[in-house]
Tab-separated table of C-alpha atoms in Angstrom:
chain	number	residue	atom	x	y	z
Z	1366	LEU	CA	-21.252	1.642	-10.320
Z	1367	GLY	CA	-18.342	3.857	-9.227
Z	1368	GLY	CA	-20.416	5.186	-6.338
Z	1369	ARG	CA	-21.221	1.685	-5.105
Z	1370	VAL	CA	-17.554	0.688	-5.264
Z	1371	ALA	CA	-16.590	3.858	-3.378
Z	1372	GLU	CA	-19.000	2.854	-0.597
Z	1373	ALA	CA	-17.271	-0.535	-0.324
Z	1374	LEU	CA	-13.585	0.201	-0.910
Z	1375	THR	CA	-10.926	2.509	0.537
Z	1376	ILE	CA	-7.426	2.720	-0.940
Z	1377	ILE	CA	-4.414	3.048	1.380
Z	1378	ILE	CA	-0.970	4.128	0.207
Z	1379	SER	CA	1.963	4.347	2.589
Z	1380	THR	CA	4.960	6.559	1.895
Z	1381	SER	CA	8.041	7.434	3.897
Z	1382	ALA	CA	11.331	9.297	3.972
Z	1383	ALA	CA	13.983	7.627	1.848
Z	1384	GLU	CA	16.414	8.801	-0.784
Z	1385	HIS	CA	14.417	7.216	-3.613
Z	1386	HIS	CA	10.944	7.808	-2.147
Z	1387	CYS	CA	10.701	11.599	-1.966
Z	1388	ASN	CA	9.337	11.925	-5.492
Z	1389	ALA	CA	6.062	13.833	-5.705
Z	1390	PRO	CA	5.624	13.476	-9.503
Z	1391	LEU	CA	5.983	9.691	-9.207
Z	1392	LEU	CA	3.402	9.502	-6.409
Z	1393	ALA	CA	1.080	11.662	-8.526
Z	1394	ARG	CA	1.524	9.249	-11.458
Z	1395	VAL	CA	0.633	6.334	-9.177
Z	1396	LEU	CA	-2.480	8.123	-7.927
Z	1397	ARG	CA	-3.491	9.038	-11.468
Z	1398	SER	CA	-3.080	5.414	-12.562
Z	1399	ILE	CA	-5.523	4.464	-9.804
Z	1400	GLY	CA	-7.910	7.267	-10.730
Z	1401	ALA	CA	-7.808	6.165	-14.365
Z	1402	VAL	CA	-9.696	2.989	-13.354
Z	1403	ASP	CA	-13.259	4.296	-13.528
Z	1404	VAL	CA	-14.685	2.546	-10.470
Z	1405	LEU	CA	-11.682	3.559	-8.326
Z	1406	ARG	CA	-11.832	7.265	-9.139
Z	1407	ARG	CA	-14.409	8.105	-6.472
Z	1408	CYS	CA	-12.892	5.916	-3.759
Z	1409	ARG	CA	-11.196	7.548	-0.780
Z	1410	LYS	CA	-7.440	7.354	-1.181
Z	1411	LEU	CA	-5.548	7.710	2.091
Z	1412	VAL	CA	-1.889	8.595	1.595
Z	1413	VAL	CA	-0.081	8.076	4.898
Z	1414	PHE	CA	3.219	9.896	5.408
Z	1415	ASP	CA	5.259	7.981	7.956
Z	1416	ALA	CA	7.292	10.016	10.427
Z	1417	MET	CA	11.067	9.888	10.561
Z	1418	PRO	CA	12.251	7.247	13.064
Z	1419	GLY	CA	13.503	8.610	16.357
Z	1420	GLN	CA	16.698	7.634	18.098
Z	1421	GLY	CA	16.699	3.887	18.827
Z	1422	GLU	CA	13.215	3.217	17.396
Z	1423	LYS	CA	14.505	1.094	14.518
Z	1424	GLU	CA	16.600	-1.067	16.852
Z	1425	ALA	CA	13.741	-1.423	19.340
Z	1426	ALA	CA	11.330	-2.509	16.589
Z	1427	ALA	CA	13.799	-5.130	15.347
Z	1428	GLU	CA	14.249	-6.521	18.862
Z	1429	GLN	CA	10.481	-6.705	19.396
Z	1430	GLY	CA	9.995	-8.540	16.113
Z	1431	THR	CA	7.836	-5.824	14.555
Z	1432	LEU	CA	10.487	-5.032	11.948
Z	1433	ALA	CA	11.611	-7.911	9.737
Z	1434	SER	CA	15.285	-8.070	8.803
Z	1435	ILE	CA	14.419	-7.563	5.126
Z	1436	GLY	CA	12.487	-4.420	6.074
Z	1437	GLN	CA	15.392	-2.736	7.842
Z	1438	HIS	CA	16.821	-1.724	4.478
Z	1439	TRP	CA	13.826	0.561	3.912
Z	1440	VAL	CA	14.010	2.376	7.251
Z	1441	PRO	CA	15.734	5.741	6.834
Z	1442	SER	CA	18.541	6.875	9.055
Z	1443	ALA	CA	17.616	10.239	10.492
Z	1444	ASN	CA	19.623	13.119	9.038
Z	1445	THR	CA	18.878	16.795	8.556
Z	1446	ALA	CA	19.179	16.800	4.759
Z	1447	LEU	CA	16.775	13.873	4.280
Z	1448	ALA	CA	14.308	15.372	6.755
Z	1449	ALA	CA	14.303	18.623	4.764
Z	1450	ARG	CA	13.722	16.763	1.479
Z	1451	TYR	CA	10.893	14.805	3.068
Z	1452	GLU	CA	9.148	17.987	4.205
Z	1453	ALA	CA	9.565	19.437	0.705
Z	1454	TYR	CA	8.111	16.207	-0.724
Z	1455	LYS	CA	5.006	16.609	1.433
Z	1456	ARG	CA	4.574	20.228	0.319
Z	1457	ASP	CA	5.006	19.231	-3.339
Z	1458	VAL	CA	2.302	16.567	-3.011
Z	1459	GLU	CA	-0.064	19.077	-1.392
Z	1460	ALA	CA	0.603	21.509	-4.257
Z	1461	LEU	CA	-0.143	18.820	-6.864
Z	1462	LEU	CA	-3.457	18.001	-5.192
Z	1463	ALA	CA	-4.373	21.694	-5.122
Z	1464	GLN	CA	-4.311	21.770	-8.943
Z	1465	GLY	CA	-7.699	20.032	-9.050
Z	1466	ASP	CA	-6.788	17.114	-11.314
Z	1467	PRO	CA	-9.939	14.934	-11.562
Z	1468	LEU	CA	-7.789	11.792	-11.511
Z	1469	LEU	CA	-6.622	12.837	-8.027
Z	1470	GLU	CA	-10.168	13.022	-6.670
Z	1471	GLY	CA	-10.678	11.697	-3.149
Z	1472	VAL	CA	-7.020	11.842	-2.063
Z	1473	GLU	CA	-6.462	12.600	1.629
Z	1474	LEU	CA	-3.033	13.136	3.183
Z	1475	LEU	CA	-2.429	11.663	6.636
Z	1476	PRO	CA	0.882	12.663	8.252
Z	1477	MET	CA	1.964	10.556	11.224
Z	1478	GLN	CA	3.422	12.089	14.359
Z	1479	ARG	CA	5.500	9.020	15.292
Z	1480	TRP	CA	7.378	6.508	13.173
Z	1481	GLY	CA	5.293	3.425	12.445
Z	1482	HIS	CA	6.984	1.728	9.463
Z	1483	LEU	CA	4.619	-0.060	7.036
Z	1484	VAL	CA	2.552	-1.824	9.700
Z	1485	GLY	CA	2.117	1.370	11.681
Z	1486	THR	CA	1.084	3.441	8.671
Z	1487	VAL	CA	-1.509	0.863	7.617
Z	1488	ARG	CA	-2.922	0.744	11.147
Z	1489	HIS	CA	-3.061	4.541	11.203
Z	1490	ALA	CA	-5.092	4.518	7.996
Z	1491	LEU	CA	-7.362	1.653	9.049
Z	1492	GLU	CA	-8.467	3.684	12.068
Z	1493	ARG	CA	-10.019	6.094	9.563
Z	1494	VAL	CA	-11.621	3.512	7.283
Z	1495	SER	CA	-15.357	2.812	7.336
Z	1496	THR	CA	-15.627	0.620	4.229
Z	1497	PRO	CA	-15.699	-3.194	4.451
Z	1498	PHE	CA	-12.789	-3.597	2.007
Z	1499	VAL	CA	-9.399	-1.938	1.523
Z	1500	LEU	CA	-6.823	-1.892	-1.244
Z	1501	LEU	CA	-3.245	-1.547	0.007
Z	1502	HIS	CA	-1.065	-0.164	-2.742
Z	1503	GLN	CA	2.592	0.817	-2.970
Z	1504	HIS	CA	3.535	4.422	-3.584
Z	1505	ASP	CA	5.903	3.644	-6.456
Z	1506	LEU	CA	3.974	1.099	-8.541
Z	1507	LEU	CA	1.608	2.124	-11.334
Z	1508	ILE	CA	-1.713	0.380	-11.871
Z	1509	ASN	CA	-1.965	-1.154	-15.345
Z	1510	GLY	CA	-5.526	-0.369	-16.396
Z	1511	GLU	CA	-5.428	-2.991	-19.141
Z	1512	ASN	CA	-4.806	-5.792	-16.645
Z	1513	PHE	CA	-6.658	-4.280	-13.674
Z	1514	SER	CA	-9.866	-2.802	-15.048
Z	1515	SER	CA	-13.176	-1.769	-13.481
Z	1516	ARG	CA	-14.406	-5.256	-14.267
Z	1517	SER	CA	-11.466	-6.721	-12.336
Z	1518	VAL	CA	-12.229	-4.550	-9.303
Z	1519	VAL	CA	-15.915	-5.477	-9.242
Z	1520	GLY	CA	-15.138	-9.170	-9.689
Z	1521	ILE	CA	-12.671	-9.119	-6.794
Z	1522	LEU	CA	-15.065	-7.281	-4.486
Z	1523	ARG	CA	-17.829	-9.756	-5.266
Z	1524	ALA	CA	-15.509	-12.700	-4.555
Z	1525	LEU	CA	-14.485	-11.149	-1.229
Z	1526	ALA	CA	-18.096	-10.402	-0.309
Z	1527	ARG	CA	-19.080	-14.010	-1.016
Z	1528	GLY	CA	-16.214	-15.287	1.115
Z	1529	ASP	CA	-14.523	-16.991	-1.843
Z	1530	ALA	CA	-11.265	-15.278	-0.849
Z	1531	ASN	CA	-9.821	-13.528	2.195
Z	1532	TYR	CA	-7.520	-11.274	0.191
Z	1533	VAL	CA	-6.284	-10.849	-3.365
Z	1534	LEU	CA	-2.651	-10.161	-4.255
Z	1535	LEU	CA	-1.904	-8.049	-7.331
Z	1536	ASN	CA	1.315	-9.849	-8.112
Z	1537	ARG	CA	4.213	-8.194	-9.899
Z	1538	ASP	CA	6.338	-11.355	-9.667
Z	1539	VAL	CA	5.895	-14.925	-10.836
Z	1540	ASN	CA	3.743	-16.892	-8.404
Z	1541	CYS	CA	6.627	-18.963	-7.028
Z	1542	ALA	CA	8.880	-15.994	-6.257
Z	1543	GLY	CA	9.893	-15.571	-2.634
Z	1544	ARG	CA	8.112	-12.233	-2.304
Z	1545	SER	CA	4.886	-13.844	-3.528
Z	1546	THR	CA	4.989	-17.001	-1.419
Z	1547	GLN	CA	5.663	-14.975	1.735
Z	1548	TYR	CA	2.097	-13.688	1.505
Z	1549	PHE	CA	0.853	-17.270	1.828
Z	1550	GLN	CA	3.195	-17.907	4.729
Z	1551	ALA	CA	1.739	-14.826	6.417
Z	1552	ALA	CA	-1.733	-16.391	6.601
Z	1553	PRO	CA	-1.713	-18.123	10.011
Z	1554	HIS	CA	-5.488	-18.545	9.908
Z	1555	SER	CA	-5.130	-20.941	6.935
Z	1556	PRO	CA	-1.762	-22.766	7.087
Z	1557	HIS	CA	-3.162	-25.502	4.851
Z	1558	LEU	CA	-3.168	-23.017	1.953
Z	1559	TRP	CA	0.593	-22.672	2.198
Z	1560	ARG	CA	1.132	-26.432	2.457
Z	1561	SER	CA	-1.046	-26.990	-0.628
Z	1562	PHE	CA	0.839	-24.299	-2.521
Z	1563	VAL	CA	4.186	-25.907	-1.639
Z	1564	ARG	CA	3.026	-29.359	-2.785
Z	1565	ARG	CA	1.600	-28.062	-6.036
Z	1566	HIS	CA	4.716	-26.103	-6.996
Z	1567	ALA	CA	7.294	-28.486	-5.466
Z	1568	LEU	CA	8.891	-25.749	-3.378
């Protein structure tokens, strides 16, 4: 079953330079939590390292509308010390993968040459994906195997394959939280879903 899931699903994790992000042991824990789900262990796991933003890139992205105001908080300001820590972070992750941990099977590191922010890193990874489905996961959130088991993965993939859903959100908030409802707002192909959600929850 794991082999069939691996043929259908690629996992993408985006990481970047930030004071609280350059933590190789934490990223390894996240990857191990994914690998601990049996059917995910053999999937390709693409870890994309965003580049440091160049001079004026953050401001240009905000003006073009490709960087939301809430996302500006996560964009690092270029400085020599942070750049050095980020390079050390990359080397530490490479060293962890070299240890041959079976729970880190299938992990590939994709460094970017230019800053892309979250959208850019996901696009960079998607250019290297050949499976029909992807799982986008954050680099600092652990998978809870009790709530997200192999059975959960297979059930989701079957629902997507049947067309019963366009995407599935693994929610860490209550359903009516702003961060959750923004995903529905970001579905321009089905605006009626958002209107129905608003009516049902009296938002």
